[in-house]
Tab-separated table of C-alpha atoms in Angstrom:
chain	number	residue	atom	x	y	z
H	12	ASN	CA	12.432	60.596	19.089
H	13	ALA	CA	8.715	61.019	18.713
H	14	GLY	CA	7.331	61.843	15.311
H	15	VAL	CA	4.830	64.527	14.432
H	16	MET	CA	1.851	64.320	16.758
H	17	GLN	CA	-1.661	65.390	15.868
H	18	ASN	CA	-4.706	65.434	18.077
H	19	PRO	CA	-7.405	64.607	18.132
H	20	ARG	CA	-7.196	61.809	15.581
H	21	HIS	CA	-10.928	61.984	14.989
H	22	LEU	CA	-13.174	64.978	15.563
H	23	VAL	CA	-16.918	65.239	15.058
H	24	ARG	CA	-18.561	68.639	14.981
H	25	ARG	CA	-22.057	69.836	14.184
H	26	ARG	CA	-22.529	72.509	11.557
H	27	GLY	CA	-21.777	75.923	12.990
H	28	GLN	CA	-19.416	74.718	15.713
H	29	GLU	CA	-15.709	75.407	15.893
H	30	ALA	CA	-12.991	72.841	15.237
H	31	ARG	CA	-9.485	73.091	16.693
H	32	LEU	CA	-6.816	70.789	15.354
H	33	ARG	CA	-3.440	70.536	17.051
H	34	CYS	CA	-0.038	69.625	15.690
H	35	SER	CA	3.144	69.102	17.665
H	36	PRO	CA	6.151	69.013	15.329
H	37	MET	CA	9.080	66.711	15.730
H	38	LYS	CA	11.598	67.730	18.331
H	39	GLY	CA	13.908	70.381	16.940
H	40	HIS	CA	11.572	71.295	14.073
H	41	SER	CA	10.444	74.890	13.897
H	42	HIS	CA	8.519	74.783	10.609
H	43	VAL	CA	4.993	73.452	10.247
H	44	TYR	CA	2.829	72.854	7.193
H	45	TRP	CA	-0.890	72.069	7.101
H	46	TYR	CA	-2.534	70.092	4.296
H	47	ARG	CA	-6.132	69.060	3.676
H	48	GLN	CA	-7.207	65.832	2.024
H	49	LEU	CA	-10.769	65.709	0.778
H	50	PRO	CA	-12.290	62.255	0.195
H	51	GLU	CA	-10.795	60.535	-2.854
H	52	GLU	CA	-8.394	63.407	-3.482
H	53	GLY	CA	-4.743	64.192	-2.908
H	54	LEU	CA	-3.401	66.515	-0.270
H	55	LYS	CA	-3.750	70.245	-0.828
H	56	PHE	CA	-1.385	72.732	0.769
H	57	MET	CA	-3.058	75.149	3.159
H	58	VAL	CA	-0.498	77.085	5.178
H	59	TYR	CA	3.153	77.192	6.178
H	60	LEU	CA	4.202	78.574	9.540
H	61	GLN	CA	7.319	79.186	11.544
H	62	LYS	CA	7.251	79.970	15.223
H	63	GLU	CA	5.017	83.038	15.655
H	64	ASN	CA	4.937	83.734	11.907
H	65	ILE	CA	2.732	82.780	8.980
H	66	ILE	CA	5.023	82.448	5.964
H	67	ASP	CA	2.665	81.267	3.233
H	68	GLU	CA	-1.111	81.001	3.581
H	69	SER	CA	-1.908	80.891	-0.107
H	70	GLY	CA	-3.897	77.667	0.284
H	71	MET	CA	-6.086	78.778	3.152
H	72	PRO	CA	-9.754	79.525	2.484
H	73	LYS	CA	-10.347	83.241	2.904
H	74	GLU	CA	-12.966	82.892	5.613
H	75	ARG	CA	-13.425	80.805	8.757
H	76	PHE	CA	-9.944	79.230	8.668
H	77	SER	CA	-6.965	80.421	10.666
H	78	ALA	CA	-3.675	78.954	11.841
H	79	GLU	CA	-1.080	79.807	14.426
H	80	PHE	CA	2.185	78.437	15.721
H	81	PRO	CA	2.957	80.127	19.015
H	82	LYS	CA	6.342	80.392	20.643
H	83	GLU	CA	5.312	77.692	23.100
H	84	GLY	CA	2.957	74.838	22.405
H	85	PRO	CA	1.552	73.170	19.328
H	86	SER	CA	0.429	74.649	16.049
H	87	ILE	CA	-3.336	75.120	15.882
H	88	LEU	CA	-5.555	75.011	12.821
H	89	ARG	CA	-8.881	76.593	13.681
H	90	ILE	CA	-12.050	76.300	11.645
H	91	GLN	CA	-14.952	78.465	12.721
H	92	GLN	CA	-18.596	77.762	11.926
H	93	VAL	CA	-17.843	74.451	10.262
H	94	VAL	CA	-19.866	73.283	7.271
H	95	ARG	CA	-20.251	69.802	5.800
H	96	GLY	CA	-17.717	70.621	3.092
H	97	ASP	CA	-15.028	70.974	5.760
H	98	SER	CA	-15.203	67.234	6.408
H	99	ALA	CA	-11.759	65.974	5.458
H	100	ALA	CA	-8.490	64.662	6.804
H	101	TYR	CA	-6.128	67.403	7.908
H	102	PHE	CA	-2.435	66.580	7.941
H	103	CYS	CA	0.383	68.438	9.546
H	104	ALA	CA	4.020	68.135	8.510
H	105	SER	CA	7.149	69.557	10.059
H	106	SER	CA	10.693	70.274	8.958
H	107	PRO	CA	13.747	71.549	10.795
H	108	GLY	CA	14.272	74.604	8.640
H	109	ALA	CA	13.253	76.577	5.582
H	110	SER	CA	16.073	75.128	3.505
H	111	THR	CA	15.020	71.563	4.209
H	112	TYR	CA	12.845	70.035	1.519
H	113	GLU	CA	11.932	66.899	3.428
H	114	GLN	CA	8.799	67.062	5.514
H	115	TYR	CA	7.647	64.578	8.125
H	116	PHE	CA	3.928	63.960	8.274
H	117	GLY	CA	1.685	63.348	11.224
H	118	PRO	CA	-1.101	60.733	11.250
H	119	GLY	CA	-3.776	63.320	10.506
H	120	THR	CA	-7.007	64.482	12.099
H	121	ARG	CA	-10.194	63.277	10.475
H	122	LEU	CA	-12.895	65.904	10.823
H	123	THR	CA	-16.499	64.932	10.303
H	124	VAL	CA	-19.158	67.626	10.216
H	125	THR	CA	-22.674	66.402	10.832
W	11	ALA	CA	2.314	76.896	-12.387
W	12	GLN	CA	3.712	73.772	-10.886
W	13	SER	CA	1.597	70.645	-10.996
W	14	VAL	CA	1.743	66.893	-10.600
W	15	THR	CA	-0.258	64.470	-12.710
W	16	GLN	CA	-0.680	60.836	-11.811
W	17	LEU	CA	-1.989	58.744	-14.666
W	18	GLY	CA	-4.607	56.288	-13.487
W	19	SER	CA	-6.542	56.772	-10.289
W	20	HIS	CA	-6.715	52.992	-9.863
W	21	VAL	CA	-4.183	50.342	-10.848
W	22	SER	CA	-4.708	46.619	-10.359
W	23	VAL	CA	-1.941	44.029	-10.597
W	24	SER	CA	-1.584	40.378	-9.702
W	25	GLU	CA	0.648	39.345	-6.852
W	26	GLY	CA	4.159	38.884	-8.221
W	27	ALA	CA	3.583	41.133	-11.219
W	28	LEU	CA	5.376	44.360	-12.038
W	29	VAL	CA	4.039	47.512	-10.429
W	30	LEU	CA	4.222	50.703	-12.502
W	31	LEU	CA	2.667	53.914	-11.219
W	32	ARG	CA	3.037	56.916	-13.481
W	33	CYS	CA	3.801	60.473	-12.482
W	34	ASN	CA	4.495	63.548	-14.582
W	35	TYR	CA	5.244	66.971	-13.225
W	36	SER	CA	5.596	70.500	-14.433
W	37	SER	CA	7.988	72.854	-12.737
W	38	SER	CA	9.782	76.006	-13.771
W	39	VAL	CA	12.720	75.172	-11.518
W	40	PRO	CA	14.555	71.919	-10.779
W	41	PRO	CA	12.176	70.039	-8.543
W	42	TYR	CA	12.559	67.814	-5.589
W	43	LEU	CA	10.381	64.777	-6.249
W	44	PHE	CA	8.813	62.343	-3.822
W	45	TRP	CA	6.646	59.282	-3.651
W	46	TYR	CA	4.541	58.698	-0.539
W	47	VAL	CA	2.370	55.757	0.443
W	48	GLN	CA	-0.783	56.012	2.508
W	49	TYR	CA	-2.474	53.026	4.096
W	50	PRO	CA	-6.155	53.318	5.050
W	51	ASN	CA	-6.808	55.824	7.830
W	52	GLN	CA	-3.116	56.533	8.271
W	53	GLY	CA	-0.728	59.356	7.488
W	54	LEU	CA	1.801	59.517	4.676
W	55	GLN	CA	4.983	57.505	4.689
W	56	LEU	CA	7.895	58.545	2.491
W	57	LEU	CA	8.836	55.826	-0.005
W	58	LEU	CA	11.655	57.594	-1.798
W	59	LYS	CA	12.881	60.964	-2.976
W	60	TYR	CA	14.923	62.554	-5.733
W	61	THR	CA	16.892	65.710	-5.082
W	62	THR	CA	20.072	65.754	-7.142
W	63	GLY	CA	22.571	63.233	-8.447
W	64	ALA	CA	21.667	59.728	-9.552
W	65	THR	CA	18.400	59.721	-11.433
W	66	LEU	CA	17.433	56.207	-10.354
W	67	VAL	CA	16.501	56.261	-6.711
W	68	LYS	CA	15.728	53.312	-4.510
W	69	GLY	CA	13.307	53.441	-1.642
W	70	ILE	CA	11.790	51.264	0.997
W	71	ASN	CA	9.872	48.030	0.411
W	72	GLY	CA	11.620	47.329	-2.903
W	73	PHE	CA	10.293	50.393	-4.729
W	74	GLU	CA	12.350	52.550	-7.032
W	75	ALA	CA	11.752	55.521	-9.312
W	76	GLU	CA	13.617	57.146	-12.155
W	77	PHE	CA	13.779	60.868	-12.754
W	78	LYS	CA	13.629	61.618	-16.471
W	79	LYS	CA	14.045	65.316	-17.048
W	80	SER	CA	13.370	65.132	-20.794
W	81	GLU	CA	10.035	63.457	-20.131
W	82	THR	CA	9.292	65.372	-16.899
W	83	SER	CA	8.458	62.027	-15.359
W	84	PHE	CA	9.122	60.239	-12.097
W	85	HIS	CA	7.440	56.851	-12.440
W	86	LEU	CA	7.398	54.420	-9.512
W	87	THR	CA	8.141	50.741	-10.057
W	88	LYS	CA	8.485	47.513	-8.127
W	89	PRO	CA	9.458	44.271	-9.850
W	90	SER	CA	7.121	42.005	-7.909
W	91	ALA	CA	3.962	43.113	-6.126
W	92	HIS	CA	3.033	41.847	-2.680
W	93	MET	CA	-0.418	41.883	-1.152
W	94	SER	CA	0.899	44.297	1.469
W	95	ASP	CA	1.615	46.869	-1.268
W	96	ALA	CA	-2.109	47.580	-1.643
W	97	ALA	CA	-2.439	51.235	-0.672
W	98	GLU	CA	-2.744	54.752	-2.065
W	99	TYR	CA	0.385	56.227	-3.615
W	100	PHE	CA	1.055	59.915	-4.024
W	101	CYS	CA	3.645	61.578	-6.211
W	102	ALA	CA	4.725	65.011	-5.014
W	103	VAL	CA	7.007	67.879	-5.924
W	104	SER	CA	8.514	70.292	-3.420
W	105	LEU	CA	9.129	73.875	-4.360
W	106	ASN	CA	11.254	76.379	-2.546
W	107	THR	CA	8.974	79.325	-1.950
W	108	GLY	CA	10.827	80.516	1.109
W	109	GLY	CA	10.002	77.204	2.656
W	110	PHE	CA	9.216	74.004	0.836
W	111	LYS	CA	5.581	73.827	-0.174
W	112	THR	CA	4.687	70.367	-1.428
W	113	ILE	CA	2.331	69.876	-4.355
W	114	PHE	CA	0.689	66.448	-4.453
W	115	GLY	CA	-0.800	64.465	-7.257
W	116	ALA	CA	-4.330	63.158	-6.889
W	117	GLY	CA	-3.079	59.713	-5.944
W	118	THR	CA	-3.204	56.222	-7.414
W	119	ARG	CA	-4.867	53.429	-5.528
W	120	LEU	CA	-3.026	50.152	-6.039
W	121	PHE	CA	-4.950	46.896	-5.816
W	122	VAL	CA	-3.065	43.600	-5.630
W	123	LYS	CA	-4.904	40.431	-6.621
W	124	ALA	CA	-4.004	37.050	-5.219
């Protein structure tokens, strides 16, 4: 039973480019959470999604960031026109349902903006 | 607002010594509490969790934590540190907001001296 998969593991983008981060939840999990970890800081909640629905995006920056979790395929976190301050590790977690408190984390994608 | 405070961004112990990592939380509802460990350039691994029931919980690698409601604390301990315990440790609280959003502390980096 594979765990949460994230790709790419490392992503380098120049300022102004777009970054797409992918997360495949564990088999049977229909809930996905995205977190951002800035250097030397803890993880900060960004967004919570179910299949085809955004449930809570209270942690998402208002501009340039978007997330989706389509009916088929992985969840995507998209960052448009990246800036140096977007450099961070982005972690995805999944859970089987809304009533399940335990989340399983992926290995993260480390985004570097040059 | 819910929050998690980890006292001490860096803790250094000698190999074989007691490990004590402090965590205090604030929550308006009974929380679910977690400790995660993160090794360099890796994702988060769950050490232990408290949901309900026994307030002393045991986790992997010899770690344990005690939930003290009166002190709003959930400190992590291990009787005897190993070199392999050197890592970043995060205390977290999960809140049911229609899904379980996890709030993380800023982390404590544990150093183990030979």
